[in-house]
Short mmCIF file of C-alpha atoms and ligand atoms in Angstrom, two decimals:
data_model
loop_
_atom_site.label_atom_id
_atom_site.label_comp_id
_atom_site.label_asym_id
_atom_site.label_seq_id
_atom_site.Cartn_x
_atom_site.Cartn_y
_atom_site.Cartn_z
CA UNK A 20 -144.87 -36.74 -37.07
CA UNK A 21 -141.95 -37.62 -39.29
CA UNK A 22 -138.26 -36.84 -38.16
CA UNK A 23 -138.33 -33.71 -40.39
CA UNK A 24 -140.65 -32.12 -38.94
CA UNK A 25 -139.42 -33.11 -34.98
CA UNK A 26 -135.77 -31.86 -35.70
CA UNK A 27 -137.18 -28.82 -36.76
CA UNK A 28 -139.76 -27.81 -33.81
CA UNK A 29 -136.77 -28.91 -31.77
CA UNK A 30 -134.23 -26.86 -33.01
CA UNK A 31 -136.11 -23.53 -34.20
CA UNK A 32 -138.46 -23.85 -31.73
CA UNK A 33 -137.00 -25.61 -28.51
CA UNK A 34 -139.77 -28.20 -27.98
CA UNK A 35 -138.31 -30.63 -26.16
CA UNK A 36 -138.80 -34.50 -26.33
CA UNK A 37 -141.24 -35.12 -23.34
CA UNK A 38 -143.83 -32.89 -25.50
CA UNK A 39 -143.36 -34.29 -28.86
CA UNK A 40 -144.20 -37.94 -26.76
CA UNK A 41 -147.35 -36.09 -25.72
CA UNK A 42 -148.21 -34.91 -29.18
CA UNK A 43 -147.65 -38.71 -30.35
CA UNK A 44 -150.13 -39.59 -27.81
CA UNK A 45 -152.52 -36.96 -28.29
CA UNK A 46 -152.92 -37.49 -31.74
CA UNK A 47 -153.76 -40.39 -31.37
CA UNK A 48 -156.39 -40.36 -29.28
CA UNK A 49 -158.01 -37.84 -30.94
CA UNK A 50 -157.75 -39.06 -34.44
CA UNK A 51 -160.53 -41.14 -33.54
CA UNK A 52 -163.15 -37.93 -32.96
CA UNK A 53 -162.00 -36.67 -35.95
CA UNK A 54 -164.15 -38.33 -38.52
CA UNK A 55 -167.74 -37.12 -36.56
CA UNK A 56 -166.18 -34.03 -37.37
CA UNK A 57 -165.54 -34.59 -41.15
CA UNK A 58 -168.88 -35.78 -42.01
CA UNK A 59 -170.51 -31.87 -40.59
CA UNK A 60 -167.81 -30.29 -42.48
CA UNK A 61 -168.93 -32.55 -45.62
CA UNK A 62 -172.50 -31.80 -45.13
CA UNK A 63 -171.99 -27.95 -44.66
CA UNK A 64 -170.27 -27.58 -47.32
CA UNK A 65 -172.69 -28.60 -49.66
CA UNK A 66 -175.16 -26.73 -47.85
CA UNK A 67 -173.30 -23.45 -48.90
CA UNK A 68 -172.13 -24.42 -52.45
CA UNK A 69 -175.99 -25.21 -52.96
CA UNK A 70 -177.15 -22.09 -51.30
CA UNK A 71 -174.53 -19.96 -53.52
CA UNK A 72 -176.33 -21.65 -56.29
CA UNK A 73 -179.37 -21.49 -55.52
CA UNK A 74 -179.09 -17.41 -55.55
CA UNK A 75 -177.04 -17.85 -59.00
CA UNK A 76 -174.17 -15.79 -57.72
CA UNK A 77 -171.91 -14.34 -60.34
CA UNK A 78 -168.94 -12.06 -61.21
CA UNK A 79 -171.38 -9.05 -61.06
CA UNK A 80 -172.17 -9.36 -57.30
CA UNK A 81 -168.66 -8.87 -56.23
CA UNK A 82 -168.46 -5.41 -57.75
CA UNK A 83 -168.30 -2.60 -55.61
CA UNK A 84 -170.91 0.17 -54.48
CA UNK A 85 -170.77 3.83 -53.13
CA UNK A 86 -172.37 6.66 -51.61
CA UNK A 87 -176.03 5.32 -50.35
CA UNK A 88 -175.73 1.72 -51.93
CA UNK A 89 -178.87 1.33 -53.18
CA UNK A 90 -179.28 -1.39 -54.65
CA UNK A 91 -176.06 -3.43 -54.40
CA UNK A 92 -176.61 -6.43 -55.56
CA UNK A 93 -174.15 -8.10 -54.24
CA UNK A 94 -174.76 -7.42 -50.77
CA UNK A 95 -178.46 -8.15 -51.39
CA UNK A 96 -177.95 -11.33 -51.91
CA UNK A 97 -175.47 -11.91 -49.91
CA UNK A 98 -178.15 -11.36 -47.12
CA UNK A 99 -180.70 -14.44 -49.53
CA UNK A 100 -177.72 -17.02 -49.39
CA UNK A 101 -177.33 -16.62 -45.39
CA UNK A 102 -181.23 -16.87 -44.81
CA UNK A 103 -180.80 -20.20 -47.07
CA UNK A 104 -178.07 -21.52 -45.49
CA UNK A 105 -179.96 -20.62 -41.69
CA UNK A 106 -183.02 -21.81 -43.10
CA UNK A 107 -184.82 -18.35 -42.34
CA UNK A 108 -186.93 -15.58 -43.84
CA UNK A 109 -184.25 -12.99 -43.71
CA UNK A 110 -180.68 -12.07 -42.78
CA UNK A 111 -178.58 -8.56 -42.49
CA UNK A 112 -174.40 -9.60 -43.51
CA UNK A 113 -172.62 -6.37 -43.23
CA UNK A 114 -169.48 -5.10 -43.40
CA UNK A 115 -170.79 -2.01 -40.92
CA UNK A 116 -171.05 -3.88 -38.05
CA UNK A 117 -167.68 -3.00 -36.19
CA UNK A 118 -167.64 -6.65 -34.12
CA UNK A 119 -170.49 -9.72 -32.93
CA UNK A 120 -171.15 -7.53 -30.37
CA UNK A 121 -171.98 -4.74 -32.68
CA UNK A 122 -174.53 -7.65 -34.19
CA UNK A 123 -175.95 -8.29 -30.96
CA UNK A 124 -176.54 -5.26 -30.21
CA UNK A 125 -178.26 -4.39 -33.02
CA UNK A 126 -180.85 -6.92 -32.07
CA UNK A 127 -181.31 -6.42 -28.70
CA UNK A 128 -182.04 -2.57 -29.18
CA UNK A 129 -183.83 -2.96 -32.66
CA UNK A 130 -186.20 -5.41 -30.83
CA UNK A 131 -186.48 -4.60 -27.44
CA UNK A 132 -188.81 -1.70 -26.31
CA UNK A 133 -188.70 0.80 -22.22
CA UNK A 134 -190.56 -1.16 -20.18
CA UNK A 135 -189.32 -4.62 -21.94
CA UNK A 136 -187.69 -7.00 -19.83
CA UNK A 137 -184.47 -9.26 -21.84
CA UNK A 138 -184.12 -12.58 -19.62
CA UNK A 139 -180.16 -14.76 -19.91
CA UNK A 140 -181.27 -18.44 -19.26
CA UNK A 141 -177.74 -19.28 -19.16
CA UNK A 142 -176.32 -17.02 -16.36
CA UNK A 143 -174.06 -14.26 -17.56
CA UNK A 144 -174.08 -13.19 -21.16
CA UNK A 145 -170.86 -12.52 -22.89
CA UNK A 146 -168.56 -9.85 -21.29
CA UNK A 147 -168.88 -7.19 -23.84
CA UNK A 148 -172.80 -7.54 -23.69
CA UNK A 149 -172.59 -5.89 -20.25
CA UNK A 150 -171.93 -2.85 -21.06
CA UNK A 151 -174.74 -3.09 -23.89
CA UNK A 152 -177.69 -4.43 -21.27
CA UNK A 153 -176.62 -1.94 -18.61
CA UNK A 154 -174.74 -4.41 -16.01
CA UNK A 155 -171.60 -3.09 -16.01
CA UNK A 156 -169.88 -2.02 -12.97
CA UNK A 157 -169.01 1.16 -15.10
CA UNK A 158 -171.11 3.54 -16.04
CA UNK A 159 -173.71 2.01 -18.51
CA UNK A 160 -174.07 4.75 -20.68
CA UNK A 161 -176.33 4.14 -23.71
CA UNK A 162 -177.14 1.49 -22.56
CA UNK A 163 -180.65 -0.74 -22.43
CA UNK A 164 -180.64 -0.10 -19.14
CA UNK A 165 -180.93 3.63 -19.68
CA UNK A 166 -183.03 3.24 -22.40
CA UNK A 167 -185.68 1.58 -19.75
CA UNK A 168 -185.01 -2.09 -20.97
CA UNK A 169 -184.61 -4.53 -17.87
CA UNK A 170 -182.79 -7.55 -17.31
CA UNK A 171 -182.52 -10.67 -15.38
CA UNK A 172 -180.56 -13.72 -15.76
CA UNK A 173 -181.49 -17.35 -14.88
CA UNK A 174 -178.12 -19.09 -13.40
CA UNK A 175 -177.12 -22.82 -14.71
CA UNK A 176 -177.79 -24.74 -11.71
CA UNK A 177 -175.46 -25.82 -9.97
CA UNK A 178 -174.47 -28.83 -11.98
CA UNK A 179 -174.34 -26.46 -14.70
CA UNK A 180 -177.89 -27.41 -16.17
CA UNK A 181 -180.28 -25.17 -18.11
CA UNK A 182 -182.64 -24.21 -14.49
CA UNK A 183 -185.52 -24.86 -16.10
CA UNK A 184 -188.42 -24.61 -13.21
CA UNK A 185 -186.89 -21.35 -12.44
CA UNK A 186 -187.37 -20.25 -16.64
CA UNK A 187 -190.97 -21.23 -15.89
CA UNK A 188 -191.53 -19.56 -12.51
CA UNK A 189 -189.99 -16.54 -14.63
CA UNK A 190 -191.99 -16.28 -17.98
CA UNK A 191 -194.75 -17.28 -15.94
CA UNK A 192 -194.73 -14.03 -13.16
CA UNK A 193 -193.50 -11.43 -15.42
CA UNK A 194 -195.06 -10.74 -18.39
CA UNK A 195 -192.70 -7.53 -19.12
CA UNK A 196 -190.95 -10.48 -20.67
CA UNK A 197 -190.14 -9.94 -24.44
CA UNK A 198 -186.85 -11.42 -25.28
CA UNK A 199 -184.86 -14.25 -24.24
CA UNK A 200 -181.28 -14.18 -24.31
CA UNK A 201 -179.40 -17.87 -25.05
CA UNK A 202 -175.41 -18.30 -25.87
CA UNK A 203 -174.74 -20.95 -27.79
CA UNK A 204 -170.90 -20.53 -26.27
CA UNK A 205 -168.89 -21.00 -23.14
CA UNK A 206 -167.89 -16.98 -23.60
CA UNK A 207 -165.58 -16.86 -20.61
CA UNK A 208 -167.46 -18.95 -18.38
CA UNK A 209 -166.37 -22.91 -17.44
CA UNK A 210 -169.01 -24.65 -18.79
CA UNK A 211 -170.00 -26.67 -22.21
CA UNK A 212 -171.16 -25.02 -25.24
CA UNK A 213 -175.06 -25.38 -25.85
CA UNK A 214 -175.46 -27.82 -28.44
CA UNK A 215 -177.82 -27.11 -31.40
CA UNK A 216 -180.60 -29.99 -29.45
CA UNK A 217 -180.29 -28.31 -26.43
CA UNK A 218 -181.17 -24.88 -27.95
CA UNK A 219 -184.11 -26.62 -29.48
CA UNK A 220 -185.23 -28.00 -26.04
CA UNK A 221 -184.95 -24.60 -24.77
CA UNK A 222 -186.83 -23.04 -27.35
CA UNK A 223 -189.44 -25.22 -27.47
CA UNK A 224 -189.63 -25.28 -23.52
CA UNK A 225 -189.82 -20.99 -23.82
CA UNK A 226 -192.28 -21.23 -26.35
CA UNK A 227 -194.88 -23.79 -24.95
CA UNK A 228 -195.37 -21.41 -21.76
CA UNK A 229 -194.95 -18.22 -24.16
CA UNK A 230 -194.62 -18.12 -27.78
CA UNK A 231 -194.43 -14.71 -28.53
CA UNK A 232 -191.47 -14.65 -26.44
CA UNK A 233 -188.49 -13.93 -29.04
CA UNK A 234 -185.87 -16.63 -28.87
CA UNK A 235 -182.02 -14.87 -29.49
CA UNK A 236 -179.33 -17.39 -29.60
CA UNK A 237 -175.55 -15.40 -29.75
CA UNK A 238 -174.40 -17.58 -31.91
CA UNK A 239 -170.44 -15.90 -31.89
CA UNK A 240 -168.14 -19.31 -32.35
CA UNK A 241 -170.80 -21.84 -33.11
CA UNK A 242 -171.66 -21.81 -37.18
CA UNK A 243 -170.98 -25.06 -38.89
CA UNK A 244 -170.23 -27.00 -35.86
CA UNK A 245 -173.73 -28.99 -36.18
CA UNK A 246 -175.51 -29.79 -39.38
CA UNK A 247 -178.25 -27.43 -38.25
CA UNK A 248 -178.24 -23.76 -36.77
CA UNK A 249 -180.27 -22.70 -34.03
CA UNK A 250 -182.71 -21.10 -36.35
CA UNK A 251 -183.18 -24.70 -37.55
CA UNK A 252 -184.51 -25.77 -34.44
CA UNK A 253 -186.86 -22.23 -33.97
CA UNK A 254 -184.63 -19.35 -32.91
CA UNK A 255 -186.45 -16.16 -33.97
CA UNK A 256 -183.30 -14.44 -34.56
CA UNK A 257 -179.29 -15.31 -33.80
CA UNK A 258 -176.34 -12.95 -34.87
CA UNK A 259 -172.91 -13.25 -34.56
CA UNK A 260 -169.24 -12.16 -36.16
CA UNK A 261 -167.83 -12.04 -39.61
CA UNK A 262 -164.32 -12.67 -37.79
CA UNK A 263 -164.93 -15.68 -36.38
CA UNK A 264 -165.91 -18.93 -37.81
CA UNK A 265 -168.99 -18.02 -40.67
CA UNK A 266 -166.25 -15.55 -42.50
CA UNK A 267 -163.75 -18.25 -43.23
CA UNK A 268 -160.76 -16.26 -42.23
CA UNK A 269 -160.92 -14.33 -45.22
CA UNK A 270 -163.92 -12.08 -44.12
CA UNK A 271 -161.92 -8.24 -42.97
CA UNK A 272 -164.92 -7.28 -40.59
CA UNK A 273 -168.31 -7.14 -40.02
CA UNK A 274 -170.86 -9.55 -37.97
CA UNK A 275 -174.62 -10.60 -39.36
CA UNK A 276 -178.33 -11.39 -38.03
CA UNK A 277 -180.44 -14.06 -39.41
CA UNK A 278 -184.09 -14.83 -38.27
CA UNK A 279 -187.49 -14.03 -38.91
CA UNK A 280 -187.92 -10.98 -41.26
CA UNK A 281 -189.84 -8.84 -38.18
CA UNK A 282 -186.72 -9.03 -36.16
CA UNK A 283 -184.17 -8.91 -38.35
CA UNK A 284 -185.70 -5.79 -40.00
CA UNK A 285 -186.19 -4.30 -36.19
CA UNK A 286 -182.05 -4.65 -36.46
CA UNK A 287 -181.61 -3.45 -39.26
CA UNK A 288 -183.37 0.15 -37.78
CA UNK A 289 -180.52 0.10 -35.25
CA UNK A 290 -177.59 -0.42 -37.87
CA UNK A 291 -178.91 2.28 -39.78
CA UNK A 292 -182.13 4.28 -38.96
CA UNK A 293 -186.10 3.34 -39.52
CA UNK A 294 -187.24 3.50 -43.24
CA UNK A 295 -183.62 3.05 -44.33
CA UNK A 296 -182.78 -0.80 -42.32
CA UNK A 297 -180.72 -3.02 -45.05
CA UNK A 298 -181.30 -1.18 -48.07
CA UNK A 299 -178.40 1.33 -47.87
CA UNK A 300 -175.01 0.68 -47.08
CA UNK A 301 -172.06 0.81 -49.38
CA UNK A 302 -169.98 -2.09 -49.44
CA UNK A 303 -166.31 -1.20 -50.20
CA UNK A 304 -165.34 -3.76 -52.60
CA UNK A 305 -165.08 -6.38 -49.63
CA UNK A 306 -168.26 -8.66 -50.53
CA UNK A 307 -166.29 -10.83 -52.53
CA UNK A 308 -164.22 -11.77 -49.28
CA UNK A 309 -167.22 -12.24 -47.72
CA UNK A 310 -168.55 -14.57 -50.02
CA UNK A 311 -165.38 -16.88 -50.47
CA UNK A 312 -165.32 -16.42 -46.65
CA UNK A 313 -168.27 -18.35 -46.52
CA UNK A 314 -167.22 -20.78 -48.68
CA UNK A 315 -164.42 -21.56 -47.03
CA UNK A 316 -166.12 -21.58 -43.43
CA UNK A 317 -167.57 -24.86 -42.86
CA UNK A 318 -163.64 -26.35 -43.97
CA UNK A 319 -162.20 -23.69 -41.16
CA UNK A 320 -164.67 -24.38 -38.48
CA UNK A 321 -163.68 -27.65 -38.34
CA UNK A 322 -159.71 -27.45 -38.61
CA UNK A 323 -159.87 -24.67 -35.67
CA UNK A 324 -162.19 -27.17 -33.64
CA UNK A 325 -159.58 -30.37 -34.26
CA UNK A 326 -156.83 -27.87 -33.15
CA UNK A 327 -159.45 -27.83 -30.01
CA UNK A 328 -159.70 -31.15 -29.46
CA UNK A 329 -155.94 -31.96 -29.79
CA UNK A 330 -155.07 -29.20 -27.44
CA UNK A 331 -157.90 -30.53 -24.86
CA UNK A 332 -155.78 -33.69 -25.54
CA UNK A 333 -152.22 -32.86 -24.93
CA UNK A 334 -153.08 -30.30 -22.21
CA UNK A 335 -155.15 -33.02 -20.50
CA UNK A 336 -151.93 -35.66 -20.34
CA UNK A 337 -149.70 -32.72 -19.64
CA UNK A 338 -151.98 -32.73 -16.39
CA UNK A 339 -154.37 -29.55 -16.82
CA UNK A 340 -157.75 -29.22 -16.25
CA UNK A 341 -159.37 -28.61 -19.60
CA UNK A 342 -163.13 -28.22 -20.90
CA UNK A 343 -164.42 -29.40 -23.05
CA UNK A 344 -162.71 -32.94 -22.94
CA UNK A 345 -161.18 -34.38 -26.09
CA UNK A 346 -164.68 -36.82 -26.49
CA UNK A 347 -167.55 -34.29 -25.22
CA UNK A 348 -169.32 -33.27 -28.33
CA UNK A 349 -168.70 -29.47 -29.52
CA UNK A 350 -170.90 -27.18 -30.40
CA UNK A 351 -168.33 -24.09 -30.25
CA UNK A 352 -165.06 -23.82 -31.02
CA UNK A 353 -163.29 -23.07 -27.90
CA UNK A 354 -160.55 -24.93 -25.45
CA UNK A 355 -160.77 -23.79 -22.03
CA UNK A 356 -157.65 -24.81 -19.94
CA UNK A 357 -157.61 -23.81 -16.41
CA UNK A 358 -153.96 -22.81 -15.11
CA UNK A 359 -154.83 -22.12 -11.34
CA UNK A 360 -151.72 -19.75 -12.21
CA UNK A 361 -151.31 -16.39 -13.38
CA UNK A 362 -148.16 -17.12 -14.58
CA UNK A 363 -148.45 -19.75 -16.56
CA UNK A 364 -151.57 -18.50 -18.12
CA UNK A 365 -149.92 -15.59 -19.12
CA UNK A 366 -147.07 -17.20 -20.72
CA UNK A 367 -149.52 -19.97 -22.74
CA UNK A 368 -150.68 -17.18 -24.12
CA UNK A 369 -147.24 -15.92 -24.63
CA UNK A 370 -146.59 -18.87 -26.42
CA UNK A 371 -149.37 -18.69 -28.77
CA UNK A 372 -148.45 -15.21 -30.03
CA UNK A 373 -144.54 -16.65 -30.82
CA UNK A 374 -146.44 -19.36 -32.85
CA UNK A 375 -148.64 -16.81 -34.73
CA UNK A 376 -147.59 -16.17 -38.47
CA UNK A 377 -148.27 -12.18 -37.96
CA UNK A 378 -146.86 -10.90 -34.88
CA UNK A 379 -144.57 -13.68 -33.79
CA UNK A 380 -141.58 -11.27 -32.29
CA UNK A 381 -144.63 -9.72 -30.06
CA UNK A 382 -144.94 -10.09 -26.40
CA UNK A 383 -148.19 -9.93 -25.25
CA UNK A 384 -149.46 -8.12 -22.42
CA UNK A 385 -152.25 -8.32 -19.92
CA UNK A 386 -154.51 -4.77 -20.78
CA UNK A 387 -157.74 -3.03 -20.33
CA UNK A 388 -159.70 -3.84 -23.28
CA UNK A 389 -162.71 -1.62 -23.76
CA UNK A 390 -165.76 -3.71 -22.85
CA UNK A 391 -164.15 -5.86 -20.73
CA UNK A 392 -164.11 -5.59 -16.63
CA UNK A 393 -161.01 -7.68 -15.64
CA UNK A 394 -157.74 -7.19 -17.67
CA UNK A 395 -157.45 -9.24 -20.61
CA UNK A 396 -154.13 -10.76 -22.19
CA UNK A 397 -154.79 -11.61 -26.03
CA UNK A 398 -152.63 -13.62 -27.61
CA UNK A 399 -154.01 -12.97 -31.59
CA UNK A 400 -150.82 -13.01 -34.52
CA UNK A 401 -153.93 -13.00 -37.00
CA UNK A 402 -153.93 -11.56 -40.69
CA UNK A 403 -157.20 -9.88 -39.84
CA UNK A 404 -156.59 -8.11 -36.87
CA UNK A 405 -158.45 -10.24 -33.83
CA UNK A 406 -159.82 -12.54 -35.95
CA UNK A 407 -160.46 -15.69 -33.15
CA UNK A 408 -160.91 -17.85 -36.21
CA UNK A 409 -157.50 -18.07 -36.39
CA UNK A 410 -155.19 -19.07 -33.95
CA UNK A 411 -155.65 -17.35 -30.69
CA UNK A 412 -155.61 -17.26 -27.12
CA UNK A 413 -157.23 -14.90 -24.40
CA UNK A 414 -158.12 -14.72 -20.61
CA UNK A 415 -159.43 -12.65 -18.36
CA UNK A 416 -157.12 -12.00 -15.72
CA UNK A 417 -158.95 -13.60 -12.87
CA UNK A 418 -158.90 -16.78 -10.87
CA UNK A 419 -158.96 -19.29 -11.48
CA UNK A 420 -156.47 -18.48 -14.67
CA UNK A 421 -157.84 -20.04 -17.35
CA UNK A 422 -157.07 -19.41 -20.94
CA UNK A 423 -159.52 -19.64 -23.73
CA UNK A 424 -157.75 -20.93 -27.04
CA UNK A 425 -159.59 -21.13 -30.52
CA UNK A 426 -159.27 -21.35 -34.21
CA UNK A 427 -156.40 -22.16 -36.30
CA UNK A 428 -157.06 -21.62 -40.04
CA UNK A 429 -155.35 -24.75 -40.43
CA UNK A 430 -155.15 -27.51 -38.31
CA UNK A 431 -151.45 -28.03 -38.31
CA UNK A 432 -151.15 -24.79 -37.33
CA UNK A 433 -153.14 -24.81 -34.54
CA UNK A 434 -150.90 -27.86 -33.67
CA UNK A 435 -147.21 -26.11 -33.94
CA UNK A 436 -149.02 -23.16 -31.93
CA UNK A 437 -150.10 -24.97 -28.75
CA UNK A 438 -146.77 -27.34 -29.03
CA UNK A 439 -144.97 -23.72 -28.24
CA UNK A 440 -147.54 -22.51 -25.84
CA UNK A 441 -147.30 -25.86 -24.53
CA UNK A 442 -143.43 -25.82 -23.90
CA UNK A 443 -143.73 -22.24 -21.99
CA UNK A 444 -145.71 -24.02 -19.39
CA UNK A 445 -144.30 -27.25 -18.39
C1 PLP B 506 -166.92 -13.13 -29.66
C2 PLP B 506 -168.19 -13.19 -28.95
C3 PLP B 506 -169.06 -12.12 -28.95
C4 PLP B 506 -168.79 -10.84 -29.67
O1 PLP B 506 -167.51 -10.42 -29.53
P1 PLP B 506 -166.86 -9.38 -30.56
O2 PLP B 506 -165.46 -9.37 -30.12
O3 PLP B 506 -167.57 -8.13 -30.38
O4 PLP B 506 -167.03 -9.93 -31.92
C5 PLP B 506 -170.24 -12.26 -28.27
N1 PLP B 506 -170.56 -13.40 -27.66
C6 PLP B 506 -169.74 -14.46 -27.65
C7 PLP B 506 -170.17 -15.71 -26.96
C8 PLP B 506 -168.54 -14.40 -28.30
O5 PLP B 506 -167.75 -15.44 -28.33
#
């Protein structure tokens, strides 16, 4: 870091010495990682720029549609250049889906049927799936649970391994079994991100005792962190958000499915309504953001998971607990740090939010967020509102404190940010 830049953190920002020294260290160490990281970004780049080629996309698909949308083209093919770039049959982008959960929602209903059993084989799904599966401590409404959908969950053992005998005992006894449910993410759990192998060894482990079982990866933070998809290795379907790493930051809204054409057509019934699926749907004027989005996403995954790495780093020598570590491969781009303190939890995430470029004079607040059980504090100064591809940090307010920190459009963003957030803890 040159002089410049040091006076200036110090001065506008009160960093103080002790954690520029860290930074110097951090750096680094982790400037080593760095180039692993480079040559997926490389790789998935190309794979995008050729699939945007491949589909000969023009001026004409970024014009707008109304009323029923037949036949926009440009949200058409939108849906051709995801199934090429996920190496699938078919794929639903949309600009309708509210959030990932939204997405995943979609799927679940679109292909699950009463009497259907949905099975986690990594313990608890995401917290806003809850409410969707029906195992909530609220009420459940509306949810698969009332719709006569059932659910279990297989539990990482305790070493945090996939619990593979117990899959088998499972898929084996209970032949209600239609779906399996695997998250490529940590969510807000303490454990590694799935990596795109161990999906396959999953998949392949679910199919060889079933194979009609349908294998759905949530794959919310996880695009363009491996040179394949899960869908490469023989997910039937995987869906995730617009907001997050696959829309580039520049993506407003909306989430997508990609899979085989049976289930991503069953989702497509739940966005809209049978017989109508993908082929209606006006598209605002927003698909050229979605395209550029994409363009830009494989570059964006991989500042926001270096601003991971360097903050598993500098938290690391500033003596936290932190998973991933700075050398574990990624396959998501989150940074849990565990505070064991509600305090100083709160106020990393205090200090994210005064290094956000929107929102900076905000304090944020611990709050009930719909879908959520425990308060949550979000720290998110983001030009799209919530957008965890950039800069951002959350927790749910629970022991044993930790805060979940991801994106960072640009790396040295992400840096300044957790330099602040740093400072309000130490
Ligand atoms: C973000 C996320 C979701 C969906 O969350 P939304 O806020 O609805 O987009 C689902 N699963 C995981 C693992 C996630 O990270």
């Amino acid at each position: 870091m040159i002089n410049l830049t040091k006076e200036y953190l110090k001065n506008s920002y009160g960093i103080s010495d002790n954690v520029i020294d860290l930074y110097e260290q951090a750096i680094d160490d982790v400037n080593e990682e760095f180039s692993k990281y480079d040559e997926i970004r490389e790789y998935n780049q190309l794979k995008v720029l050729n699939a945007l080629q491949e589909e000969r996309i023009s001026d004409a698909h970024f014009t707008n549609s109304s009323g029923y949308g037949y036949g926009d083209i440009g949200r058409d093919s939108l849906d051709k250049v995801y199934a090429r770039i996920f190496n699938c049959e078919s794929a639903l982008v949309r600009p309708h889906f509210v959030n990932g959960t939204h997405a995943l929602g979609a799927g679940l209903f679109g292909n699950l049927r009463p009497g259907d059993t949905m099975m986690s084989v990594c313990g608890t799904p995401y917290d806003t799936l809850h409410n969707v599966i029906g195992i909530s401590d609220k009420k459940n409404i509306g949810s698969l649970k009332e719709y006569g959908v059932n659910y279990k969950q297989v539990d990482l053992t305790s070493e945090g391994k996939i619990n593979y005998d117990k899959i088998k005992t499972e898929l084996e006894d209970d032949k209600s079994i239609k779906l399996i449910h695997i998250q490529r993410s940590t969510g807000y759990g303490w454990r590694k991100s799935l990596l795109v192998s161990q999906i396959k060894e999953i998949i392949d482990f679910v199919k060889g005792i079933k194979p009609e079982v349908i294998c759905f990866v949530d794959n919310c933070y996880g695009e363009f962190l491996d040179t394949k998809e899960p869908t490469d290795v023989g997910a039937d379907l995987v869906a995730g958000s617009l907001i997050k790493n696959i829309g580039g930051g520049i993506a407003p809204t909306g989430g997508y499915l990609a899979g085989k054409e049976e289930c991503v057509t069953q989702a497509a019934y739940r966005l809209t309504v049978p017989g109508i699926g993908g082929e209606c749907g006006s598209t605002f004027g927003v698909m050229r953001l979605l395209y550029q989005g994409l363009f830009f996403a494989p570059h964006v995954a991989i500042e926001a998971v270096k601003g991971a790495l360097f903050c598993a780093r500098i938290m690391e020598l500033a003596g936290f607990e932190v998973l991933p570590k700075y050398t574990d491969k990624r396959s998501d781009i989150i940074q849990a740090i565990k505070f064991n303190d509600k305090e100083k939890l709160i106020n990393f995430c205090k200090g994210i939010q005064l290094g956000s470029p929107i929102d900076s004079f905000v304090q944020c607040e611990p709050w009930e967020m719909p879908g959520y059980s425990d308060q949550v504090i979000m720290a998110a100064g983001a030009f799209v509102q919530g957008a965890s591809i950039e800069l951002s940090a959350d927790a749910p307010i629970r022991e044993p404190y930790i805060a979940y920190l991801q994106g960072g459009l640009t790396f040295d963003h992400a840096k300044i940010g957790i330099l602040i957030a740093l400072s309000k803890v130490i």
